[in-house]
PDB file of C-alpha atoms in Angstrom:
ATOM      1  CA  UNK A   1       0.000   0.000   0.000  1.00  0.00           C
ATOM      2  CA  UNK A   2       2.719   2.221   1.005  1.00  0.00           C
ATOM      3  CA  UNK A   3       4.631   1.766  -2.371  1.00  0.00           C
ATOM      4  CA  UNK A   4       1.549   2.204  -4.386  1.00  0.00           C
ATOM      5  CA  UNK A   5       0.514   5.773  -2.611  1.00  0.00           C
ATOM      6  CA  UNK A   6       4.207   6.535  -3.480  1.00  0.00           C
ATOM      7  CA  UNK A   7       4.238   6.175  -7.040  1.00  0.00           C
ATOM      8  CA  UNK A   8       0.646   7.177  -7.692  1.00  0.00           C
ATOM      9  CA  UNK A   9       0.040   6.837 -11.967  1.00  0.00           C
ATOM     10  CA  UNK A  10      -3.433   7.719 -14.039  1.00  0.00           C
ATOM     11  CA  UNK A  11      -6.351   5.349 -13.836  1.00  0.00           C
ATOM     12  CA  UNK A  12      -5.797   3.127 -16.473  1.00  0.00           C
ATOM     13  CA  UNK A  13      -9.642   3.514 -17.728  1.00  0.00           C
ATOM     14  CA  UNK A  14      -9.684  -0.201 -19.771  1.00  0.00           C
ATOM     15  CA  UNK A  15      -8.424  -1.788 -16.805  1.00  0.00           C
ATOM     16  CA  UNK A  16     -11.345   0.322 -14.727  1.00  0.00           C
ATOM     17  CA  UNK A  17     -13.734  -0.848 -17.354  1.00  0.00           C
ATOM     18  CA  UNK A  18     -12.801  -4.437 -17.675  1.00  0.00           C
ATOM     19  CA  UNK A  19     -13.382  -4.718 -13.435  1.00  0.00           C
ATOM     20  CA  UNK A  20     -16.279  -3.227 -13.754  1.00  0.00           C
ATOM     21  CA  UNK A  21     -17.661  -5.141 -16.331  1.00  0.00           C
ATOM     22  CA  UNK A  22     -16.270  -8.099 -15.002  1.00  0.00           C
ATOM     23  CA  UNK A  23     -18.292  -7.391 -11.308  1.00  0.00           C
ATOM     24  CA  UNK A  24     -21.743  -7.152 -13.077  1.00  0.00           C
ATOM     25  CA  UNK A  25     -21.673 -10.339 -15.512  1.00  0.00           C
ATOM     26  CA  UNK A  26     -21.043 -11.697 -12.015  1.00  0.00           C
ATOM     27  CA  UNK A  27     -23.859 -10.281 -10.197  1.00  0.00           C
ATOM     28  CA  UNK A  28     -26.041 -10.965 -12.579  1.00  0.00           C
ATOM     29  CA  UNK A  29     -25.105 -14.687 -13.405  1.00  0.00           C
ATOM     30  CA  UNK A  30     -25.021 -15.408 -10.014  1.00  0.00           C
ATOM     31  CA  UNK A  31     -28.709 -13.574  -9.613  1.00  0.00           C
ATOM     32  CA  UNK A  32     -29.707 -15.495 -12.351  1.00  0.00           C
ATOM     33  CA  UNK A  33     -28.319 -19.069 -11.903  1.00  0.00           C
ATOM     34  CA  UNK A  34     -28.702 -18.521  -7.761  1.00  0.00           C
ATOM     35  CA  UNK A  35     -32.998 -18.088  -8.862  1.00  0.00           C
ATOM     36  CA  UNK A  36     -32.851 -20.767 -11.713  1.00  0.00           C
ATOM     37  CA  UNK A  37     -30.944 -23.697  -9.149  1.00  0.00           C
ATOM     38  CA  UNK A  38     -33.259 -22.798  -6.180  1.00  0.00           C
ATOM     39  CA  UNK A  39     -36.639 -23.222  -7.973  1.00  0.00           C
ATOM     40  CA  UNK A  40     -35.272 -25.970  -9.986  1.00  0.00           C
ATOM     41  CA  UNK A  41     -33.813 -28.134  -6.789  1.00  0.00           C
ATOM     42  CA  UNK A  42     -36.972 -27.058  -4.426  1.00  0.00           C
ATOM     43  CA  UNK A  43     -39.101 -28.693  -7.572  1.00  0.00           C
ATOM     44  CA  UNK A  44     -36.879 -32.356  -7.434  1.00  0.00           C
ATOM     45  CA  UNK A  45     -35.823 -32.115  -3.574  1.00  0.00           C
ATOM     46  CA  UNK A  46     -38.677 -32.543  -1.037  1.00  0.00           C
ATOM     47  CA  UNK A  47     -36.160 -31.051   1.570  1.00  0.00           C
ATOM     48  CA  UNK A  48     -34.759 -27.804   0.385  1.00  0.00           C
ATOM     49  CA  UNK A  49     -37.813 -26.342   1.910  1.00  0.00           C
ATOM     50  CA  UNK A  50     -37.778 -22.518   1.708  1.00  0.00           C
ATOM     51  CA  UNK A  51     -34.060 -22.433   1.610  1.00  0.00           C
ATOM     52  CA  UNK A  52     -32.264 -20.530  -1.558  1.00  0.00           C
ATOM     53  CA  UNK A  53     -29.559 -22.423  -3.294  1.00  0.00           C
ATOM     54  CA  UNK A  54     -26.923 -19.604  -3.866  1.00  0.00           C
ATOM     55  CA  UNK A  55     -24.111 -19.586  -6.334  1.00  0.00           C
ATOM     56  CA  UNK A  56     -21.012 -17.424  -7.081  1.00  0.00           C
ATOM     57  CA  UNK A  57     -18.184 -17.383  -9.093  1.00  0.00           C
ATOM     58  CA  UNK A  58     -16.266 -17.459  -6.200  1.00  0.00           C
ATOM     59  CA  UNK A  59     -17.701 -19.313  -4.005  1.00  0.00           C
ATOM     60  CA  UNK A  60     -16.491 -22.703  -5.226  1.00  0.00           C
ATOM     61  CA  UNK A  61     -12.837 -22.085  -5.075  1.00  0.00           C
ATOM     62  CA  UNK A  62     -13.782 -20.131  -1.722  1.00  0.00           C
ATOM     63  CA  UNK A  63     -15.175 -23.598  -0.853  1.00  0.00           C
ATOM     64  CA  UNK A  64     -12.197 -25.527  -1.614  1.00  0.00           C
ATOM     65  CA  UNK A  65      -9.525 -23.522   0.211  1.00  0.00           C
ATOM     66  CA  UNK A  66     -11.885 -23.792   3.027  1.00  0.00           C
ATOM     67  CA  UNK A  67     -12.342 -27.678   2.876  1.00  0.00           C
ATOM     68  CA  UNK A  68      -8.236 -27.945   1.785  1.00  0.00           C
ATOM     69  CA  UNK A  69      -7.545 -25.855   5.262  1.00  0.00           C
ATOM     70  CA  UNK A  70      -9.966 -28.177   7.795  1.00  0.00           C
ATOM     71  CA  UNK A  71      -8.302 -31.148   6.262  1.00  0.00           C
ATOM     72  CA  UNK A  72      -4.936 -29.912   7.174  1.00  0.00           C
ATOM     73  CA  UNK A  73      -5.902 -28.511  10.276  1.00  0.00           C
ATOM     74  CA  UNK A  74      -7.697 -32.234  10.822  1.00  0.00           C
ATOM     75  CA  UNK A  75      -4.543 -33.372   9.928  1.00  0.00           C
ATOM     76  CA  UNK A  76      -1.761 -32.058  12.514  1.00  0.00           C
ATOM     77  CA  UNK A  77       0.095 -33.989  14.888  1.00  0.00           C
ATOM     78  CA  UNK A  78       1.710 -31.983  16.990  1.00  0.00           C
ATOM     79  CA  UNK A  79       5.575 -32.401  17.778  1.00  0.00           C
ATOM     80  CA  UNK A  80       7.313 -31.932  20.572  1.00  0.00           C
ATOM     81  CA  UNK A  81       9.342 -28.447  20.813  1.00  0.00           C
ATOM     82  CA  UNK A  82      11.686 -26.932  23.377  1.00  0.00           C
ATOM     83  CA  UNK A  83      12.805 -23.063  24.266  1.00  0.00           C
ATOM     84  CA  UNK A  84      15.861 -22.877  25.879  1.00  0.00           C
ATOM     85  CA  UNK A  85      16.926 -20.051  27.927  1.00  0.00           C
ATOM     86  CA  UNK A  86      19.668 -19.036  30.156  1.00  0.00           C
ATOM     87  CA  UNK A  87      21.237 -16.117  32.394  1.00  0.00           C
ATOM     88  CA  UNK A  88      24.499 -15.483  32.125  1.00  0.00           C
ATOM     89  CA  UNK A  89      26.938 -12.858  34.261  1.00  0.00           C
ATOM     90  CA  UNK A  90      30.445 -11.903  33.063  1.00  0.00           C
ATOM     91  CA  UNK A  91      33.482 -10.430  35.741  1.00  0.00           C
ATOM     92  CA  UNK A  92      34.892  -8.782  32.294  1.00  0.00           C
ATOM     93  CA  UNK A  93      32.890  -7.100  29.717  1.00  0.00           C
ATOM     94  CA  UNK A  94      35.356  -8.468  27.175  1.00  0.00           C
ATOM     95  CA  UNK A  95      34.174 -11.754  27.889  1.00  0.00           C
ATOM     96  CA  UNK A  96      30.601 -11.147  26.205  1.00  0.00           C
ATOM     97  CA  UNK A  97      32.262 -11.103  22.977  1.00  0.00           C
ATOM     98  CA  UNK A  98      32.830 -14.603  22.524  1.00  0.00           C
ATOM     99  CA  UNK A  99      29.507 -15.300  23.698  1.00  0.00           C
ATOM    100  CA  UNK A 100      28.174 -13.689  21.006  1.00  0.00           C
ATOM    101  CA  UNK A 101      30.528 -15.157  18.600  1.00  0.00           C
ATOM    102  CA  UNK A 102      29.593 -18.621  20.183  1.00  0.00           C
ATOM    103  CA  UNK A 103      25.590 -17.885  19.803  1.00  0.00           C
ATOM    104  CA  UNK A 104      25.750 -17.197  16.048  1.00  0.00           C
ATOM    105  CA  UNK A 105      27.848 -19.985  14.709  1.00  0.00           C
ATOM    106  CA  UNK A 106      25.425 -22.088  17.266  1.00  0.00           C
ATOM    107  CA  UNK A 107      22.717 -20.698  15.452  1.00  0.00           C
ATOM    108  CA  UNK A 108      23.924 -21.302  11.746  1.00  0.00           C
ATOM    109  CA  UNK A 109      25.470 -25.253  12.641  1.00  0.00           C
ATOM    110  CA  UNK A 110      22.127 -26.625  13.563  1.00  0.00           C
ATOM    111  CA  UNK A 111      17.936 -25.979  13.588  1.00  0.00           C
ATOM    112  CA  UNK A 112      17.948 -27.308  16.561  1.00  0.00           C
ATOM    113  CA  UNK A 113      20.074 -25.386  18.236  1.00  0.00           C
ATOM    114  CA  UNK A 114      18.043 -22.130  17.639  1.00  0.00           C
TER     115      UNK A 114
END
């Protein structure tokens, strides 16, 4: 967002155009099919009741990354994890240089060490 306000350029009116042209074929498709699939299921389906059958264009692929999330979710097995801390006091103030030499070539020879 921040780069965008920064280098602010002139509407690009085909672009404008397409979206907008692009949100009404959806909104009236989905108006149209959402009508045509509820009277047509509430006439074969004893059990749709008053309910409307509603349909988007994204709503399937909504769907999916929905279902594709719960199964991964279902899916996790946790694993055991540790944090390790420690306090450490120094006579010399020189000495807390090697300790931070020691911590980052700790931290780059091993995951588990982090």
């Amino acid at each position: 967002i921040m780069r965008a306000m920064q280098h602010l350029d002139r509407i690009n009116q085909h672009m404008n155009d397409a979206v907008e042209a692009r949100q009404e074929i959806d909104f009236r498709i989905g108006a149209a099919f959402t009508r045509f699939m509820t009277l047509r299921l509430k006439k074969r389906f004893d059990n749709v009741g008053q309910a409307i059958i509603s349909y988007g264009s994204c709503q399937f692929p909504t769907l999916g990354f929905v279902v594709e999330r719960d199964l991964r979710i279902q899916a996790f097995r946790p694993q055991s994890f540790w944090y390790i801390s420690c306090e450490v006091e120094f006579d010399r103030p020189e000495d807390t240089d090697n300790l931070a030499n020691t911590a980052n070539t700790a931290n780059t020879a091993s995951d588990e060490l982090v």
